Amino acid sequence: MTTHSKIRCSLRRFPLIGGIAIAAVFAGPTSAHKDPVKPEQLKAYQEVFMEEVRKGDLLFHGDQKMAEQLGVADDLSKTGMACAMCHPMASDTHPQSFPKFQAQIAKFATLRDMINWCIEKPNQGVKIDPESEAMKALEAYITWSNTGSVLQPGKF
Amino acid sequence: MSDELDRIRREMHSVLQPEGVRPDDSLKITRRTFIHGSLIFGAATVGQAFAWWPLLNTLDIAHAAETPFKFAWISDTHLYPRSLNTRFVDKVVRAAQEVQAMDPPADFLIFGGDLAQLGKIEELELGVDLLKEIKIPQHYIPGEHDWYLDMGKKWGELFGQPNWTFDHKGVRFIGLDTVSRGPDYWTAKNMTPEERMGHMATLDGTVAGPWAGVGRDQLDWMEKTLADWDKQRPVVIFSHNPLYEYYPPWNFWVRDWREVHEVLKPYAKVTNIHGHVHQVLYNEIGTLRSIGMLATSWPWPYAPEGLPKLTKPMIRVDPGDPYDGVGWSKIDVAANDQLETEYIMWGRKEVFVQSPEDHDKHVSEVIRPRIADNMWPYR
């Protein structure tokens, strides 16, 4: 590689590296630009979480409007059954025991795998996208409802 | 156990369970009970909740029947229209066939409530249609799922009075209505009948509140009904909800259990057989013993707290098998004055836990009430 090309290479990186360097000069040490967390931030984070819990609670209890809003109205159940009919207050869902070998599925499974199994088998519905908002909301509700349970990953 | 529940539980026992008071001590425990696994393996290994009462899938209770007879119990069928859900229909068909096939036949069938899922005419009529395959006399009590769409109108047309009594071969039977006296949670919020029913049909809902109760008027009726009955003679009371406090947030109780026990206290041999809980349950309070029955539809998990220590829990079920953890019961009133209850749990040889891992509370859990029905849409 010639000297000329080395300089050109460095110049191409300048906008990124240079930008970080300049920002660092003005901001000081790496962590010094961060402010202590503020109560309003915590409140906002919690509100985001609780909104997902609320959505998940409604889905879990068979709320048709919320299922339509999240695009899973035709998927979650085709028997009239809702998750809460076997799991009042999300009991017996045991999110704290995942991941684990799940006997019904006969594989090492996550909570999302088990949610989809319940949708497909007892509810006779159609599996939903594991990354969908509906799945995240269900996961949020189930884990929130089991708050305080001791983590026991892998437990039968 | 929460402080409040603990306080109430202590009160319940201090009032109703003075030292030495138990249901009639002519209770018989069969040899089969004594060879049950919980004793073979040691009660201590299977946890506090079922540590010392070795129940089996039969329970013998002393009674004083004049001649032997049997009766059958089916409850909690939770029927949807056939077009939506045939699984529950299939299970009622199976239960009806099995009851009808009993040999010698049962003298009568008790249906313990929640015939329908959402109280629809179509659902109630479907239940009648399916259960008419059983040719013996039938006696029905209501469940909350049967009632709150039209406030019991259709149920009353089909089955008549929700509470009743009859004597049969030396035993006084009483059917109670524990569902129709719920506090009005719908008028102020202008709910439609469907919304009212929807809240009632959600076991862990927070809107319908403590709806289960017997009511002063029915307590007075029960007191009068028992007034001419010999206090040493057996009484069997059927109710949808348990007549003691197990877990109020799911209405696994009646809110006026104290008054119920005041009425029943003078009677030495009282057995309550109830539905609603969809699980094996056994309890004794004062002179009353209570037996919880299976649903045909689906099993509930045990409540997070309050499970009577006298209950030996049912086995943890396979959610992939719609016939697991559900079924019906037959009750033999024997010539030697004993009453034996047998859970017919489909697909299971062992009804009760055999090891700690068989219990649905083997994975410890802390759970909390739901929030969304209070946040939306009725703020």
Coordinates of C-alpha atoms in Angstrom, one line a residue:
Chain A
M1 CA 0.0 0.0 0.0
T2 CA 1.4 3.4 -1.0
T3 CA 1.6 6.4 1.3
H4 CA -1.0 8.1 -0.8
S5 CA -3.5 5.4 -0.4
K6 CA -2.9 5.3 3.3
I7 CA -3.8 8.9 3.6
R8 CA -6.9 8.5 1.4
C9 CA -8.0 5.6 3.7
S10 CA -7.6 7.7 6.8
L11 CA -9.5 10.6 5.2
R12 CA -12.4 8.3 4.4
R13 CA -12.6 7.3 8.1
F14 CA -12.3 10.9 9.3
P15 CA -16.0 11.8 9.5
L16 CA -16.7 8.9 11.9
I17 CA -13.6 8.8 14.0
G18 CA -13.1 12.5 13.9
G19 CA -16.7 13.0 14.9
I20 CA -16.3 10.7 17.9
A21 CA -13.1 12.4 18.9
I22 CA -14.5 15.9 18.7
A23 CA -17.6 14.8 20.7
A24 CA -15.3 13.2 23.3
V25 CA -13.3 16.4 23.6
F26 CA -16.4 18.4 24.3
A27 CA -18.1 15.7 26.4
G28 CA -15.1 14.8 28.6
P29 CA -14.6 11.3 30.0
T30 CA -16.7 8.5 28.5
S31 CA -19.5 8.4 31.0
A32 CA -19.5 12.0 32.0
H33 CA -22.0 13.0 29.3
K34 CA -24.7 10.8 31.0
D35 CA -27.0 12.4 33.5
P36 CA -28.3 10.5 36.5
V37 CA -31.6 8.8 35.7
K38 CA -34.5 11.1 36.3
P39 CA -37.8 10.2 37.9
E40 CA -39.7 11.2 34.8
Q41 CA -37.5 8.9 32.7
L42 CA -38.3 6.0 35.0
K43 CA -41.9 6.8 34.8
A44 CA -41.8 6.9 31.0
Y45 CA -40.0 3.5 30.9
Q46 CA -42.5 2.0 33.3
E47 CA -45.4 3.4 31.3
V48 CA -44.0 1.7 28.2
F49 CA -43.8 -1.6 30.1
M50 CA -47.2 -1.3 31.7
E51 CA -48.8 -0.5 28.4
E52 CA -47.5 -3.8 27.0
V53 CA -48.7 -5.5 30.1
R54 CA -52.1 -4.1 29.6
K55 CA -52.2 -5.2 26.0
G56 CA -51.0 -8.6 27.0
D57 CA -53.6 -8.9 29.8
L58 CA -56.3 -8.2 27.3
L59 CA -55.0 -10.7 24.7
F60 CA -54.5 -13.3 27.5
H61 CA -58.2 -12.8 28.5
G62 CA -59.5 -13.1 24.9
D63 CA -60.2 -9.4 24.2
Q64 CA -61.2 -9.3 20.5
K65 CA -60.6 -5.6 20.0
M66 CA -57.0 -5.8 21.2
A67 CA -56.4 -9.0 19.1
E68 CA -57.7 -7.1 16.1
Q69 CA -55.5 -4.1 16.9
L70 CA -52.4 -6.3 17.1
G71 CA -53.4 -8.3 14.0
V72 CA -53.8 -11.7 15.7
A73 CA -57.6 -11.9 15.9
D74 CA -57.8 -14.9 13.6
D75 CA -54.9 -16.6 15.2
L76 CA -55.0 -16.8 19.0
S77 CA -57.9 -19.2 19.4
K78 CA -60.5 -20.9 17.3
T79 CA -62.3 -22.7 20.1
G80 CA -63.6 -19.7 22.1
M81 CA -60.9 -20.5 24.7
A82 CA -58.6 -17.8 26.0
C83 CA -55.3 -18.3 27.8
A84 CA -56.7 -17.1 31.1
M85 CA -59.3 -19.9 31.1
C86 CA -56.6 -22.4 32.0
H87 CA -54.2 -19.8 33.6
P88 CA -56.1 -17.4 35.8
M89 CA -53.8 -14.5 36.8
A90 CA -51.3 -16.2 34.5
S91 CA -50.8 -18.9 37.2
D92 CA -49.3 -22.2 36.1
T93 CA -47.5 -20.5 33.2
H94 CA -44.2 -20.6 35.1
P95 CA -42.3 -18.1 33.0
Q96 CA -39.5 -18.3 35.7
S97 CA -38.9 -21.9 34.7
F98 CA -37.9 -21.2 31.0
P99 CA -35.9 -22.0 29.0
K100 CA -36.3 -25.7 29.7
F101 CA -37.0 -29.0 28.1
Q102 CA -40.8 -28.8 27.5
A103 CA -42.3 -32.3 27.5
Q104 CA -45.3 -31.4 25.3
I105 CA -43.1 -30.0 22.6
A106 CA -40.4 -32.5 23.2
K107 CA -37.7 -29.9 22.8
F108 CA -35.7 -27.3 24.6
A109 CA -38.1 -24.4 24.6
T110 CA -38.5 -20.7 25.5
L111 CA -41.6 -19.1 26.9
R112 CA -42.5 -17.9 23.5
D113 CA -42.3 -21.4 22.1
M114 CA -44.7 -22.5 24.8
I115 CA -47.1 -19.6 24.2
N116 CA -47.2 -20.7 20.5
W117 CA -47.8 -24.3 21.5
C118 CA -50.7 -23.3 23.6
I119 CA -52.1 -21.2 20.8
E120 CA -51.8 -24.1 18.4
K121 CA -52.9 -27.0 20.5
P122 CA -55.4 -26.2 23.3
N123 CA -56.7 -23.1 21.5
Q124 CA -56.5 -24.7 18.1
G125 CA -55.3 -21.4 16.7
V126 CA -52.4 -20.4 14.5
K127 CA -48.8 -19.7 15.7
I128 CA -48.0 -16.0 15.9
D129 CA -44.7 -14.4 14.9
P130 CA -42.3 -14.8 17.9
E131 CA -41.1 -11.3 17.3
S132 CA -44.5 -9.7 17.0
E133 CA -45.9 -7.1 19.3
A134 CA -48.7 -9.5 20.3
M135 CA -46.1 -12.1 21.5
K136 CA -44.1 -9.4 23.4
A137 CA -47.3 -8.2 25.0
L138 CA -48.3 -11.7 26.1
E139 CA -44.8 -12.2 27.4
A140 CA -44.9 -8.9 29.3
Y141 CA -48.2 -9.8 30.9
I142 CA -47.2 -13.3 31.9
T143 CA -43.9 -12.2 33.4
W144 CA -45.4 -9.2 35.1
S145 CA -48.1 -11.3 36.7
N146 CA -45.5 -13.7 38.0
T147 CA -43.4 -10.9 39.5
G148 CA -41.6 -12.0 42.6
S149 CA -41.4 -15.7 41.5
V150 CA -38.0 -17.1 42.0
L151 CA -36.1 -17.9 38.8
Q152 CA -35.9 -21.6 38.4
P153 CA -34.7 -22.1 34.8
G154 CA -35.0 -25.6 33.5
K155 CA -37.3 -26.8 36.2
F156 CA -39.9 -29.3 35.1
Chain B
M1 CA -50.7 -16.6 52.7
S2 CA -51.7 -12.9 52.9
D3 CA -52.2 -11.4 56.3
E4 CA -55.9 -10.8 55.6
L5 CA -56.5 -14.4 54.4
D6 CA -54.5 -15.7 57.4
R7 CA -56.6 -13.6 59.7
I8 CA -59.9 -14.8 58.2
R9 CA -58.7 -18.4 58.2
R10 CA -57.8 -18.2 61.9
E11 CA -61.2 -16.7 62.6
M12 CA -62.9 -19.5 60.6
H13 CA -61.2 -22.1 62.7
S14 CA -61.6 -20.4 66.0
V15 CA -65.4 -20.1 65.5
L16 CA -66.1 -23.4 63.8
Q17 CA -63.3 -25.7 64.8
P18 CA -63.2 -25.8 68.6
E19 CA -60.8 -28.4 69.9
G20 CA -62.1 -31.9 69.3
V21 CA -64.9 -30.9 66.9
R22 CA -64.8 -32.8 63.6
P23 CA -67.4 -34.1 61.2
D24 CA -69.2 -37.2 62.5
D25 CA -66.5 -39.6 63.7
S26 CA -68.1 -42.5 62.1
L27 CA -66.0 -41.6 59.1
K28 CA -64.5 -44.8 57.7
I29 CA -61.2 -45.0 56.0
T30 CA -60.8 -48.0 53.8
R31 CA -57.8 -50.2 53.5
R32 CA -57.3 -48.9 50.0
T33 CA -56.8 -45.5 51.5
F34 CA -54.2 -46.7 53.9
I35 CA -52.1 -48.3 51.2
H36 CA -52.0 -45.1 49.2
G37 CA -48.7 -43.9 47.9
S38 CA -48.5 -40.9 50.1
L39 CA -48.1 -43.2 53.1
I40 CA -45.9 -45.7 51.4
F41 CA -43.4 -43.0 50.3
G42 CA -43.9 -40.8 53.4
A43 CA -46.2 -37.9 53.6
A44 CA -43.4 -35.5 54.3
T45 CA -42.0 -36.0 50.9
V46 CA -45.0 -34.6 49.1
G47 CA -45.3 -31.2 50.8
Q48 CA -47.2 -29.4 53.4
A49 CA -50.3 -28.9 51.4
F50 CA -51.2 -32.6 51.4
A51 CA -49.1 -33.8 54.3
W52 CA -51.3 -35.7 56.6
W53 CA -54.7 -36.6 55.1
P54 CA -54.2 -39.6 52.9
L55 CA -57.2 -39.2 50.6
L56 CA -57.6 -41.6 47.7
N57 CA -59.9 -41.4 44.8
T58 CA -62.5 -42.8 47.0
L59 CA -63.6 -41.3 50.2
D60 CA -65.8 -43.0 52.7
I61 CA -68.1 -41.0 54.8
A62 CA -70.4 -42.4 57.3
H63 CA -74.1 -41.9 56.6
A64 CA -77.3 -43.6 57.6
A65 CA -79.0 -44.5 54.4
E66 CA -81.9 -46.9 54.7
T67 CA -80.9 -48.9 51.6
P68 CA -77.8 -48.7 49.4
F69 CA -77.9 -46.5 46.3
K70 CA -75.7 -44.5 44.0
F71 CA -75.9 -41.1 42.4
A72 CA -73.8 -39.4 39.9
W73 CA -72.4 -35.8 39.6
I74 CA -71.5 -33.9 36.5
S75 CA -70.7 -30.2 36.4
D76 CA -68.8 -27.4 34.7
T77 CA -69.4 -28.5 31.2
H78 CA -69.0 -24.8 30.0
L79 CA -70.6 -25.6 26.6
Y80 CA -70.1 -23.3 23.7
P81 CA -72.3 -23.6 20.6
R82 CA -71.4 -26.8 18.8
S83 CA -70.3 -24.8 15.8
L84 CA -67.5 -23.1 17.8
N85 CA -66.2 -25.9 20.0
T86 CA -66.9 -29.6 19.8
R87 CA -64.3 -30.7 22.4
F88 CA -66.5 -29.8 25.3
V89 CA -69.5 -31.3 23.6
D90 CA -67.6 -34.6 23.1
K91 CA -66.7 -34.7 26.8
V92 CA -70.3 -34.2 27.9
V93 CA -71.4 -37.0 25.5
R94 CA -68.8 -39.3 27.1
A95 CA -69.8 -38.4 30.6
A96 CA -73.5 -38.9 29.8
Q97 CA -72.8 -42.3 28.2
E98 CA -70.8 -43.4 31.3
V99 CA -73.4 -42.2 33.8
Q100 CA -76.1 -44.0 31.8
A101 CA -74.0 -47.2 31.7
M102 CA -73.6 -47.4 35.5
D103 CA -74.5 -50.8 36.6
P104 CA -76.4 -50.9 38.9
P105 CA -77.8 -47.6 37.7
A106 CA -77.5 -44.4 39.7
D107 CA -80.8 -43.3 41.3
F108 CA -80.3 -39.7 40.1
L109 CA -77.9 -37.3 38.5
I110 CA -76.9 -34.0 40.1
F111 CA -75.7 -31.3 37.7
G112 CA -73.6 -28.9 39.6
G113 CA -73.7 -25.7 37.5
D114 CA -72.0 -24.0 34.6
L115 CA -73.7 -26.0 31.9
A116 CA -73.1 -23.1 29.5
Q117 CA -70.0 -20.9 28.9
L118 CA -71.7 -17.6 28.2
G119 CA -75.3 -18.2 29.3
K120 CA -76.6 -18.3 25.7
I121 CA -79.9 -20.0 25.0
E122 CA -78.2 -22.2 22.4
E123 CA -75.6 -23.3 24.9
L124 CA -78.1 -24.2 27.6
E125 CA -80.4 -26.0 25.2
L126 CA -77.4 -27.9 23.9
G127 CA -76.6 -29.1 27.4
V128 CA -80.2 -30.3 27.9
D129 CA -80.0 -32.1 24.6
L130 CA -76.8 -33.8 25.5
L131 CA -77.8 -34.8 29.0
K132 CA -81.2 -36.1 28.1
E133 CA -79.3 -39.3 27.1
I134 CA -79.2 -39.9 30.8
K135 CA -82.5 -41.5 31.7
I136 CA -82.5 -41.3 35.5
P137 CA -84.0 -38.3 37.3
Q138 CA -81.8 -35.2 37.1
H139 CA -81.5 -32.3 39.5
Y140 CA -79.8 -29.0 38.5
I141 CA -78.2 -26.1 40.3
P142 CA -77.0 -23.0 38.5
G143 CA -73.5 -21.7 37.9
E144 CA -72.5 -18.2 37.2
H145 CA -71.9 -18.9 33.5
D146 CA -75.5 -20.0 33.2
W147 CA -77.0 -17.0 34.8
Y148 CA -75.7 -13.5 34.0
L149 CA -76.6 -13.1 30.4
D150 CA -80.3 -13.0 31.1
M151 CA -80.2 -13.2 34.9
G152 CA -81.3 -16.8 35.0
K153 CA -84.4 -16.4 32.8
K154 CA -83.6 -19.2 30.4
W155 CA -82.1 -21.4 33.1
G156 CA -85.3 -21.0 35.1
E157 CA -87.5 -22.0 32.2
L158 CA -85.4 -25.1 31.6
F159 CA -84.8 -26.2 35.2
G160 CA -87.2 -24.4 37.6
Q161 CA -86.3 -23.3 41.1
P162 CA -82.5 -23.0 41.6
N163 CA -82.7 -24.2 45.2
W164 CA -84.6 -27.3 46.2
T165 CA -84.6 -30.2 48.6
F166 CA -85.7 -33.9 48.6
D167 CA -85.3 -36.9 50.9
H168 CA -84.0 -40.1 49.4
K169 CA -83.6 -43.4 51.3
G170 CA -82.8 -41.7 54.6
V171 CA -80.7 -38.9 53.4
R172 CA -81.8 -35.2 53.1
F173 CA -80.5 -33.6 49.9
I174 CA -80.4 -29.8 49.4
G175 CA -79.5 -27.9 46.3
L176 CA -78.3 -24.3 46.8
D177 CA -78.1 -21.4 44.5
T178 CA -74.8 -19.7 45.3
V179 CA -74.6 -17.6 42.1
S180 CA -77.6 -15.3 41.6
R181 CA -77.0 -12.9 44.4
G182 CA -73.9 -11.1 43.0
P183 CA -73.7 -7.3 43.7
D184 CA -74.8 -5.1 40.8
Y185 CA -71.6 -4.1 39.0
W186 CA -73.3 -3.5 35.7
T187 CA -76.1 -0.9 36.0
A188 CA -73.9 2.1 37.0
K189 CA -71.6 1.3 34.1
N190 CA -74.3 0.8 31.6
M191 CA -73.0 -2.6 30.6
T192 CA -74.8 -4.7 28.0
P193 CA -75.9 -8.2 29.0
E194 CA -73.0 -9.6 27.1
E195 CA -70.5 -7.3 28.9
R196 CA -72.0 -8.3 32.2
M197 CA -71.7 -12.0 31.3
G198 CA -68.1 -11.5 30.0
H199 CA -66.9 -10.1 33.3
M200 CA -68.7 -12.9 35.2
A201 CA -67.2 -15.5 32.9
T202 CA -63.7 -14.4 33.7
L203 CA -62.5 -16.3 36.8
D204 CA -59.7 -13.9 37.6
G205 CA -61.7 -10.8 36.6
T206 CA -61.8 -8.0 39.1
V207 CA -65.0 -6.3 38.0
A208 CA -67.7 -8.8 39.1
G209 CA -66.2 -8.9 42.6
P210 CA -67.3 -11.2 45.4
W211 CA -70.4 -12.5 43.7
A212 CA -70.7 -15.9 45.3
G213 CA -73.1 -16.1 48.2
V214 CA -76.1 -17.9 49.7
G215 CA -78.1 -14.9 50.8
R216 CA -80.1 -14.3 54.0
D217 CA -83.4 -15.4 52.3
Q218 CA -81.9 -18.7 51.2
L219 CA -80.2 -19.3 54.6
D220 CA -83.6 -18.9 56.3
W221 CA -85.1 -21.3 53.8
M222 CA -82.3 -23.8 54.5
E223 CA -82.8 -23.4 58.2
K224 CA -86.6 -24.1 57.8
T225 CA -85.9 -27.0 55.5
L226 CA -83.7 -28.6 58.1
A227 CA -85.8 -27.8 61.1
D228 CA -87.7 -31.1 61.1
W229 CA -84.6 -33.2 60.3
D230 CA -83.0 -35.4 63.0
K231 CA -79.7 -33.8 63.7
Q232 CA -77.9 -37.2 63.7
R233 CA -79.3 -38.0 60.2
P234 CA -77.2 -37.3 57.1
V235 CA -77.5 -34.2 55.1
V236 CA -75.9 -33.7 51.7
I237 CA -75.8 -30.2 50.3
F238 CA -75.0 -29.4 46.7
S239 CA -73.7 -26.0 45.7
H240 CA -71.7 -24.6 42.8
N241 CA -69.2 -22.8 45.0
P242 CA -67.5 -24.2 48.0
L243 CA -69.2 -23.3 51.3
Y244 CA -66.0 -22.1 53.0
E245 CA -63.3 -19.7 52.2
Y246 CA -60.6 -21.1 49.9
Y247 CA -59.7 -18.3 47.5
P248 CA -62.0 -15.3 47.3
P249 CA -60.4 -13.6 44.2
W250 CA -61.6 -16.5 42.1
N251 CA -64.8 -16.9 44.1
F252 CA -63.6 -20.2 45.5
W253 CA -65.9 -19.5 48.5
V254 CA -69.3 -18.0 49.4
R255 CA -69.0 -14.6 51.0
D256 CA -71.5 -15.5 53.8
W257 CA -69.8 -18.8 54.8
R258 CA -70.0 -17.8 58.4
E259 CA -73.8 -17.7 58.3
V260 CA -73.9 -21.0 56.4
H261 CA -72.0 -22.7 59.1
E262 CA -74.2 -21.2 61.8
V263 CA -77.2 -22.9 60.1
L264 CA -75.4 -26.2 59.7
K265 CA -73.6 -26.3 63.0
P266 CA -76.3 -28.4 64.9
Y267 CA -76.2 -31.2 62.3
A268 CA -73.6 -33.9 62.9
K269 CA -73.4 -35.4 59.4
V270 CA -73.2 -32.8 56.7
T271 CA -71.4 -33.2 53.4
N272 CA -71.1 -30.5 50.8
I273 CA -70.4 -31.5 47.3
H274 CA -69.5 -28.6 45.0
G275 CA -68.3 -27.6 41.6
H276 CA -66.7 -24.4 40.2
V277 CA -63.2 -25.2 41.2
H278 CA -62.5 -27.8 38.5
Q279 CA -60.2 -29.6 40.8
V280 CA -59.9 -32.2 43.5
L281 CA -60.6 -30.6 46.9
Y282 CA -61.3 -31.8 50.4
N283 CA -61.9 -29.9 53.6
E284 CA -63.5 -30.2 57.0
I285 CA -64.7 -27.2 59.0
G286 CA -66.7 -27.9 62.1
T287 CA -69.1 -30.7 61.4
L288 CA -69.1 -30.0 57.7
R289 CA -67.0 -31.8 55.2
S290 CA -66.6 -30.5 51.7
I291 CA -65.7 -32.3 48.5
G292 CA -64.7 -30.4 45.3
M293 CA -65.5 -32.0 42.0
L294 CA -63.8 -32.1 38.6
A295 CA -65.2 -30.3 35.5
T296 CA -65.7 -32.0 32.2
S297 CA -64.4 -29.0 30.4
W298 CA -60.9 -28.1 31.7
P299 CA -59.0 -28.2 35.0
W300 CA -58.1 -25.1 37.0
P301 CA -54.7 -24.8 38.6
Y302 CA -54.8 -24.7 42.4
A303 CA -55.1 -21.2 43.8
P304 CA -51.9 -19.4 44.8
E305 CA -52.9 -19.6 48.4
G306 CA -55.5 -21.0 50.7
L307 CA -55.5 -24.7 49.5
P308 CA -57.0 -26.6 52.5
K309 CA -54.3 -28.7 54.2
L310 CA -56.7 -31.7 54.2
T311 CA -56.6 -31.7 50.4
K312 CA -54.4 -34.2 48.7
P313 CA -54.0 -32.4 45.3
M314 CA -54.9 -33.9 42.0
I315 CA -52.2 -34.9 39.6
R316 CA -50.6 -32.2 37.4
V317 CA -52.3 -32.6 34.0
D318 CA -51.0 -32.7 30.4
P319 CA -52.4 -29.6 28.7
G320 CA -52.1 -31.3 25.4
D321 CA -54.7 -33.9 26.3
P322 CA -58.2 -32.4 26.5
Y323 CA -59.4 -35.5 28.4
D324 CA -56.8 -35.1 31.2
G325 CA -57.7 -33.7 34.6
V326 CA -61.4 -33.7 33.8
G327 CA -64.3 -36.1 34.3
W328 CA -67.3 -36.7 36.6
S329 CA -68.0 -38.5 39.9
K330 CA -70.1 -41.3 41.2
I331 CA -71.2 -41.5 44.8
D332 CA -72.1 -44.8 46.4
V333 CA -74.3 -44.8 49.5
A334 CA -73.5 -48.2 50.9
A335 CA -75.6 -50.7 52.9
N336 CA -73.2 -50.2 55.9
D337 CA -74.2 -46.5 56.0
Q338 CA -71.1 -45.2 54.2
L339 CA -70.9 -42.8 51.3
E340 CA -68.1 -43.2 48.9
T341 CA -67.1 -40.6 46.4
E342 CA -65.1 -41.7 43.4
Y343 CA -63.5 -39.3 40.9
I344 CA -63.7 -40.6 37.3
M345 CA -60.8 -38.7 35.8
W346 CA -60.5 -39.8 32.2
G347 CA -57.2 -41.2 31.1
R348 CA -55.7 -41.4 34.6
K349 CA -55.1 -44.4 36.8
E350 CA -53.8 -42.1 39.6
V351 CA -56.0 -39.1 40.4
F352 CA -53.7 -37.8 43.1
V353 CA -50.1 -36.6 43.2
Q354 CA -47.6 -39.4 43.6
S355 CA -44.5 -37.3 43.9
P356 CA -43.7 -33.6 44.5
E357 CA -43.2 -33.2 40.7
D358 CA -46.8 -34.3 40.1
H359 CA -48.1 -31.1 41.9
D360 CA -48.9 -28.0 39.8
K361 CA -47.3 -25.9 42.6
H362 CA -44.1 -27.8 42.3
V363 CA -42.6 -24.8 40.5
S364 CA -43.2 -22.1 43.1
E365 CA -45.0 -19.0 41.9
V366 CA -46.0 -15.6 43.1
I367 CA -48.8 -14.2 41.0
R368 CA -50.8 -10.9 41.1
P369 CA -54.3 -9.9 40.1
R370 CA -54.9 -8.6 36.5
I371 CA -55.2 -5.0 35.7
A372 CA -56.6 -4.5 32.3
D373 CA -60.3 -5.0 33.2
N374 CA -60.0 -2.1 35.7
M375 CA -58.2 0.1 33.3
W376 CA -60.3 -0.5 30.2
P377 CA -62.9 0.3 29.2
Y378 CA -64.6 1.0 32.5
R379 CA -62.2 3.5 34.1

